PDB file of C-alpha atoms in Angstrom:
ATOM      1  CA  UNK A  17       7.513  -0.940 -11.728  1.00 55.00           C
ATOM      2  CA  UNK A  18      10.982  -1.016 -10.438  1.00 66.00           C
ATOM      3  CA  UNK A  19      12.743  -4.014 -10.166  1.00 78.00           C
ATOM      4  CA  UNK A  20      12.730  -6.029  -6.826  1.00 86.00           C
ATOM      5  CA  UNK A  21      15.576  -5.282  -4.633  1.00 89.00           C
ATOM      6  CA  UNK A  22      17.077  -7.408  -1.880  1.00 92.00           C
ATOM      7  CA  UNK A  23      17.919  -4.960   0.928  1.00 95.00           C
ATOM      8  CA  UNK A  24      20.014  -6.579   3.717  1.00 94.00           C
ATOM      9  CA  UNK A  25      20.200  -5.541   7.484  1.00 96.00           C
ATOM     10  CA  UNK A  26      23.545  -5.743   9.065  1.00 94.00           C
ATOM     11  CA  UNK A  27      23.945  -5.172  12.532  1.00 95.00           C
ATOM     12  CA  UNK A  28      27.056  -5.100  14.637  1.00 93.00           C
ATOM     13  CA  UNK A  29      29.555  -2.392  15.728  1.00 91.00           C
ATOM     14  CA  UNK A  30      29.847  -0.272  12.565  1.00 91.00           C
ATOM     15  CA  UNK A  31      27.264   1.236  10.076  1.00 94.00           C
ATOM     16  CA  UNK A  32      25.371   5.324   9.858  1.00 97.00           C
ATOM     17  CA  UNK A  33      22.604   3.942  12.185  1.00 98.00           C
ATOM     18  CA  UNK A  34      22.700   3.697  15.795  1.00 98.00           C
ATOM     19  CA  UNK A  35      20.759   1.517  17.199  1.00 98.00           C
ATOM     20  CA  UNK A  36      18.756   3.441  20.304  1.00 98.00           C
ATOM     21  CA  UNK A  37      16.594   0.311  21.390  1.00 98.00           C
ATOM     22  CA  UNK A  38      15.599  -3.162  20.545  1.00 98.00           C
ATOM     23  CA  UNK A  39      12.348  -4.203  21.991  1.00 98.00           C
ATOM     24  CA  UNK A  40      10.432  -7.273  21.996  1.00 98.00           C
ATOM     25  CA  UNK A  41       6.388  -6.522  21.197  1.00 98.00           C
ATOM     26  CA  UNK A  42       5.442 -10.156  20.637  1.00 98.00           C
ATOM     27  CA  UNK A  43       7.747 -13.029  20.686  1.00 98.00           C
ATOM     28  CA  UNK A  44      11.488 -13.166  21.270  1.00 98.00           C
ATOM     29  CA  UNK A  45      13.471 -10.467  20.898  1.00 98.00           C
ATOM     30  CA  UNK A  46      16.970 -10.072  18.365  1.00 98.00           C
ATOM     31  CA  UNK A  47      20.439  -9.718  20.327  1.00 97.00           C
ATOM     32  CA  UNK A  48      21.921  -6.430  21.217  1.00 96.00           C
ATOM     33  CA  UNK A  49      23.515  -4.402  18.830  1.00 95.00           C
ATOM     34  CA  UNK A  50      25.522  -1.021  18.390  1.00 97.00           C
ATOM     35  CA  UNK A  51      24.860  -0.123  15.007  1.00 97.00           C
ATOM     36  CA  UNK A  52      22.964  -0.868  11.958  1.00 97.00           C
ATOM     37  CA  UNK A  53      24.052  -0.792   7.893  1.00 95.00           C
ATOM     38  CA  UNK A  54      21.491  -0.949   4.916  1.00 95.00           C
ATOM     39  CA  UNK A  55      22.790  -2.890   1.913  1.00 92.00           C
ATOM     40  CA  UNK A  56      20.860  -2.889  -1.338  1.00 91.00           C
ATOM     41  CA  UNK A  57      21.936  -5.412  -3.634  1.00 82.00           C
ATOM     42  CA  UNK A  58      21.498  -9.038  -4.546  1.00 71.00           C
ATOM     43  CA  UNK A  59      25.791 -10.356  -3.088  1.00 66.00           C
ATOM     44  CA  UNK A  60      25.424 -11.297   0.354  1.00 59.00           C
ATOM     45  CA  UNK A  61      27.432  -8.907   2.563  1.00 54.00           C
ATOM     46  CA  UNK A  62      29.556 -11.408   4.177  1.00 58.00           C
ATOM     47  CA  UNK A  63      32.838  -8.944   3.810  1.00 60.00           C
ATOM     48  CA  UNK A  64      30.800  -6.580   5.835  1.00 64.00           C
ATOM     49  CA  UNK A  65      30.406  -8.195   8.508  1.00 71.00           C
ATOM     50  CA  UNK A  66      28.074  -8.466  11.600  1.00 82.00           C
ATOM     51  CA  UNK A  67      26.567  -9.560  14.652  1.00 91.00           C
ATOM     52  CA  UNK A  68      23.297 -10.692  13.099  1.00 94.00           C
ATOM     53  CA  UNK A  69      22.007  -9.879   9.496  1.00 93.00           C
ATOM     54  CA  UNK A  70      18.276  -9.690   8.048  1.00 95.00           C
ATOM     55  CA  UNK A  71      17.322  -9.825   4.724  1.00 94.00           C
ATOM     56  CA  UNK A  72      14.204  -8.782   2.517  1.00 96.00           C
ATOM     57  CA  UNK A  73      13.485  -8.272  -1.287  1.00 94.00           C
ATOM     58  CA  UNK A  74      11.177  -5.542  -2.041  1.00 89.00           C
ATOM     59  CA  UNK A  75       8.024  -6.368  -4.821  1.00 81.00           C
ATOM     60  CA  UNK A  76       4.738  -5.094  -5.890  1.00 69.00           C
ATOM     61  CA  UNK A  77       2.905  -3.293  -4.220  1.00 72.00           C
ATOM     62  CA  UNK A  78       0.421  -6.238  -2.502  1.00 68.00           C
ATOM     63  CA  UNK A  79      -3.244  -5.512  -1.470  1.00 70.00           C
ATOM     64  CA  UNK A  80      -4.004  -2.752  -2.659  1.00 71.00           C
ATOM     65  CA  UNK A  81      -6.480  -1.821  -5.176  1.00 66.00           C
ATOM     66  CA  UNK A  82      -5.917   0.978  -7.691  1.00 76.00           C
ATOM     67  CA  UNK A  83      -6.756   4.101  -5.647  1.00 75.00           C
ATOM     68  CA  UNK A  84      -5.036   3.432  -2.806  1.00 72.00           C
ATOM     69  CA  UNK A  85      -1.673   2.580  -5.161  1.00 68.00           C
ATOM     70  CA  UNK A  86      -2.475   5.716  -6.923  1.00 71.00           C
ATOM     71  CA  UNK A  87      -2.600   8.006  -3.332  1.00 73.00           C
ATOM     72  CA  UNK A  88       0.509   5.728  -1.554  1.00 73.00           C
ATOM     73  CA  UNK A  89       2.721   6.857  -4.953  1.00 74.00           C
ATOM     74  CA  UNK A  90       1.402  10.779  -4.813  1.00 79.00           C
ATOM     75  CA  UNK A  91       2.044  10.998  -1.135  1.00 78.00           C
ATOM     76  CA  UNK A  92       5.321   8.831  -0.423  1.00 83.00           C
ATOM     77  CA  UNK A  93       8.455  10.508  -0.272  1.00 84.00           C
ATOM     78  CA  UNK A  94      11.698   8.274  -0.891  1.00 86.00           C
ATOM     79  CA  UNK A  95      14.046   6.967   2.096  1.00 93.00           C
ATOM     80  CA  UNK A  96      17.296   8.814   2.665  1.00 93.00           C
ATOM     81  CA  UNK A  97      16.504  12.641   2.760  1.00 95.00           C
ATOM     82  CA  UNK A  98      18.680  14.133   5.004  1.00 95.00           C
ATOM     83  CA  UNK A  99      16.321  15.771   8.070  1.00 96.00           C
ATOM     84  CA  UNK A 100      15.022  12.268   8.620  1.00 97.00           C
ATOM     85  CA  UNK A 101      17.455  10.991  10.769  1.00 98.00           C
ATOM     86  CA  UNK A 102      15.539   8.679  12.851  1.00 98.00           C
ATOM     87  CA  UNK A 103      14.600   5.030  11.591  1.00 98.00           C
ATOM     88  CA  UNK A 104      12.578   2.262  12.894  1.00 98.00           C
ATOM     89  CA  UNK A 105      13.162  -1.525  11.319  1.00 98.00           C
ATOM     90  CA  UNK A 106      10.067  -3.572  13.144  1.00 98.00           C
ATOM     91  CA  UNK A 107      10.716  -7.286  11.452  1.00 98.00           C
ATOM     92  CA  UNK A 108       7.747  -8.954  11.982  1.00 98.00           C
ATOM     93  CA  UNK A 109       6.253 -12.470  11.593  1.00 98.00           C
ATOM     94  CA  UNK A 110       2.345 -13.262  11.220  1.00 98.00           C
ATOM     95  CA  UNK A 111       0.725 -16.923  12.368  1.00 98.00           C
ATOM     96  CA  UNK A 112       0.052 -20.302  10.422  1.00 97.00           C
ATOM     97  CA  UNK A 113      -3.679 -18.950  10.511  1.00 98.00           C
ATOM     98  CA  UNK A 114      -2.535 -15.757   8.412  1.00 97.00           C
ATOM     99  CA  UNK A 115      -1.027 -17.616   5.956  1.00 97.00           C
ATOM    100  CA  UNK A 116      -3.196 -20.004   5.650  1.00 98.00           C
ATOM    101  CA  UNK A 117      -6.114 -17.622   4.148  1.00 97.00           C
ATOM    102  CA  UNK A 118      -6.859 -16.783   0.622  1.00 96.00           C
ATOM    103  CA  UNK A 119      -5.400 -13.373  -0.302  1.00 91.00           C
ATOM    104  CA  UNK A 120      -8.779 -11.431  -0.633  1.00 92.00           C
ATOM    105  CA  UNK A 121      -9.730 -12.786   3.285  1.00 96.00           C
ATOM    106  CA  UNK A 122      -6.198 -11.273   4.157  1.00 94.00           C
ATOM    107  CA  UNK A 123      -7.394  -7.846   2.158  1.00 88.00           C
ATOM    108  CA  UNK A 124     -10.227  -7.624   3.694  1.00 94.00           C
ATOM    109  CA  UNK A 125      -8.720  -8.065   7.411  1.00 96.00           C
ATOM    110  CA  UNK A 126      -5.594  -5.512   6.006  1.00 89.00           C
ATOM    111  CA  UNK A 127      -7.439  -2.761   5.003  1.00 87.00           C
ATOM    112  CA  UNK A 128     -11.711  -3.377   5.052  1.00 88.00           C
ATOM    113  CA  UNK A 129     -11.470  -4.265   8.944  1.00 93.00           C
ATOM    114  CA  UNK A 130      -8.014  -2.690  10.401  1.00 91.00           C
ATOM    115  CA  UNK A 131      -7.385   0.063   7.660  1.00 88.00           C
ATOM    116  CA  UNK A 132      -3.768  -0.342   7.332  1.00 89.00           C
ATOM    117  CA  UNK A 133      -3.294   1.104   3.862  1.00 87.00           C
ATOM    118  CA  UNK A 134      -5.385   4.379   4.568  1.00 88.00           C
ATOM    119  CA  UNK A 135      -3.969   4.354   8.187  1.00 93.00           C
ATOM    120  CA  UNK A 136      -0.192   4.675   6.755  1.00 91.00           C
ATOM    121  CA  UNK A 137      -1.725   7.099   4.137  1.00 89.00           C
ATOM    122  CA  UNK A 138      -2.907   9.537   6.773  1.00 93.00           C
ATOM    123  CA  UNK A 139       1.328   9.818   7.643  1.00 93.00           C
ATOM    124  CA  UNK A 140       2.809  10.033   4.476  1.00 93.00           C
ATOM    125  CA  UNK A 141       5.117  12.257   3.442  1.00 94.00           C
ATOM    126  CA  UNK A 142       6.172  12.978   6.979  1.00 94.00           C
ATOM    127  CA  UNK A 143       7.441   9.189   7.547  1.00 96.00           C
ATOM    128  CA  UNK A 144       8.746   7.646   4.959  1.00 94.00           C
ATOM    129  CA  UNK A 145       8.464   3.489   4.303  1.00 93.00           C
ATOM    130  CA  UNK A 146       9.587   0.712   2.622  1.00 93.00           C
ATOM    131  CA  UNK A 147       8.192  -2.880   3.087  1.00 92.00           C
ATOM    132  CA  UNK A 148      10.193  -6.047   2.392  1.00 95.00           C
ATOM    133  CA  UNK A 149       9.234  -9.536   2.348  1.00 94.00           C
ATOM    134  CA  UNK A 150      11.423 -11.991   3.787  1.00 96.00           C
ATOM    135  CA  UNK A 151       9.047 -15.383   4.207  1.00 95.00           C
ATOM    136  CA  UNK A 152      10.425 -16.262   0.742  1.00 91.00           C
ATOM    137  CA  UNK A 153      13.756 -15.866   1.722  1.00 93.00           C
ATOM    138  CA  UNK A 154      13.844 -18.397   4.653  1.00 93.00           C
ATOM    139  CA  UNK A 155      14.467 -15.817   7.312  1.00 96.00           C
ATOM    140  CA  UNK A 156      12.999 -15.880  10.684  1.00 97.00           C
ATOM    141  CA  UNK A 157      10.315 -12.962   9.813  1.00 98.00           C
ATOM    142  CA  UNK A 158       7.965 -12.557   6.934  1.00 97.00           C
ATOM    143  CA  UNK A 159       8.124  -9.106   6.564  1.00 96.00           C
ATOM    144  CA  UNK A 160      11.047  -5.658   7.705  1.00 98.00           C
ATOM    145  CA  UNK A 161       9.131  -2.993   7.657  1.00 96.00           C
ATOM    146  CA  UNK A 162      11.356   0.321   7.872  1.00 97.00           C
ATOM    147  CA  UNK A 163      10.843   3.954   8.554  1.00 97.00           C
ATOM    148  CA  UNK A 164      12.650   7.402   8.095  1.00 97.00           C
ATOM    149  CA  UNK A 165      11.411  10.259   9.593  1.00 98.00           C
ATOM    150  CA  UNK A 166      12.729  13.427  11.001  1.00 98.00           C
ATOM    151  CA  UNK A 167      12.896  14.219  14.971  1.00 98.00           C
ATOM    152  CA  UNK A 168       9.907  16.190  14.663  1.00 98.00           C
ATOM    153  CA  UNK A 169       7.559  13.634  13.262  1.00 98.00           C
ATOM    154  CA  UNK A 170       8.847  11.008  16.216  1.00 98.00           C
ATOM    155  CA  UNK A 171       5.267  11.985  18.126  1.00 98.00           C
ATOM    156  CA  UNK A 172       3.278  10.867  14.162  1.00 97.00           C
ATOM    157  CA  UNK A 173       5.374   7.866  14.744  1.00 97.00           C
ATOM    158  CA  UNK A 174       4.304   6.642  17.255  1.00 98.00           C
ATOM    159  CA  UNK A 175       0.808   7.126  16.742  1.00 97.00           C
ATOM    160  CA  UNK A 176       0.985   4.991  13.537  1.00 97.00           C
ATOM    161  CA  UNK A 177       2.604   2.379  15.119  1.00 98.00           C
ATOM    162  CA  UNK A 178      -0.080   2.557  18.038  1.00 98.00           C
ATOM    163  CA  UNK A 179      -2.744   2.581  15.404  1.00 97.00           C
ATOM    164  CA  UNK A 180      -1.892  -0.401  13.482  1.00 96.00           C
ATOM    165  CA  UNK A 181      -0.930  -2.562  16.736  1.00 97.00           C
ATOM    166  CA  UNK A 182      -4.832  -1.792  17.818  1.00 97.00           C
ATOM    167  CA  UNK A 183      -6.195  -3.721  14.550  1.00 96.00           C
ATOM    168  CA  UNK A 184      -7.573  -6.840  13.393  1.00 95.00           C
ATOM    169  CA  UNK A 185      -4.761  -7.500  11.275  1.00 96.00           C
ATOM    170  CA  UNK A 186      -2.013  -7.885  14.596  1.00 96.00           C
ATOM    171  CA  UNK A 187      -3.802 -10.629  16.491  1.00 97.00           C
ATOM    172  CA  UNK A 188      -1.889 -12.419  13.684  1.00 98.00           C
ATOM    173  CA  UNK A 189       1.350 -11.602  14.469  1.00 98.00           C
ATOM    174  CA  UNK A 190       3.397 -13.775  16.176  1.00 98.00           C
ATOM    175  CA  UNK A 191       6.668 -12.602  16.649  1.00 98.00           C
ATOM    176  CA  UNK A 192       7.670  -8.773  16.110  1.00 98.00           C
ATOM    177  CA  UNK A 193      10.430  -6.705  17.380  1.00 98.00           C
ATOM    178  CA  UNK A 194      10.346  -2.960  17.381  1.00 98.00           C
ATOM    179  CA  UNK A 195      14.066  -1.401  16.849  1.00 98.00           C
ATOM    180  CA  UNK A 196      14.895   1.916  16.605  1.00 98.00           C
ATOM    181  CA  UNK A 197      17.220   3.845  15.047  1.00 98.00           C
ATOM    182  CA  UNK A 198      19.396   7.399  14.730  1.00 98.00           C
ATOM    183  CA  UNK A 199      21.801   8.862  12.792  1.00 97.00           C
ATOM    184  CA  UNK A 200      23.526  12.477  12.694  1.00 86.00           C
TER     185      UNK A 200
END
């Protein structure tokens, strides 16, 4: 397993990413921005500098049970391959009520009622993801869920997102903000 990895979102006037949109699902939105810079590593990029900044560590691959970790690692395709140059960062927070269940009632809503794990599945390798967990960190969302995909998948996209906004799992979400992303 690779080591975790805190990846940090800086937004502001520079960086490869343009930021196309920032919309509020649920909950308040995030200020306006031009452009958007991913930073891996563990210094905080203060000399980079920004409007607003959001951070996440990746870890383990959470509740999932051996065949699902064993299709998500076939299928997935790493970030950064050049034809996939549109991006989505949705930073999301889930409820008090969430967090307040054991971990195999939060499986069961995941992936037994709403299917998250096999719904992502079904749009791998065509968009590419990488979750990171930020309620650790102090940061005003508990998870930054990102996505590369090429212009061509954008329709697959959107379905996903659809799909997973329809469960179970998102009438615990509180707060999530959906902004997208392209880059030449």
């Amino acid at each position: 397993m690779p080591r975790p990895l805190q990846v940090s979102f800086v937004v502001g006037a520079s960086g490869p990413w343009r930021i196309d949109g920032i919309t509020p699902v649920t909950g308040a939105s995030l200020p306006p921005a031009e452009r958007l810079r991913v930073v891996e590593s563990f210094e905080t990029p203060a000399s980079i500098g920004g409007i607003w900044t959001l951070r996440g560590v990746t870890s383990n691959v959470r509740y999932t049970n051996e065949h699902e970790l064993d299709a998500l690692v076939e299928r997935q395709q790493g970030l950064g391959r050049a034809n996939a140059t549109r991006a989505a960062l949705i930073p999301i927070r889930k409820t008090e009520a969430w967090w307040a269940l054991a971990q195999d009632q939060r499986r069961t809503i995941l992936e037994e009622q709403s299917r998250h794990i096999g719904i992502g599945l079904e749009y791998l390798p065509a968009v590419a993801r990488r979750l990171h967990h930020s309620r650790e960190l102090d940061e005003p969302f508990d998870f930054l869920t990102w996505f590369e995909y090429a212009p061509e998948h954008s329709t697959a996209f959107e379905e996903l997102v659809r799909r997973l906004r329809e469960t179970s799992e998102w009438k615990y979400v509180d707060r999530e903000v959906d902004i997208r992303l392209s880059r030449q």
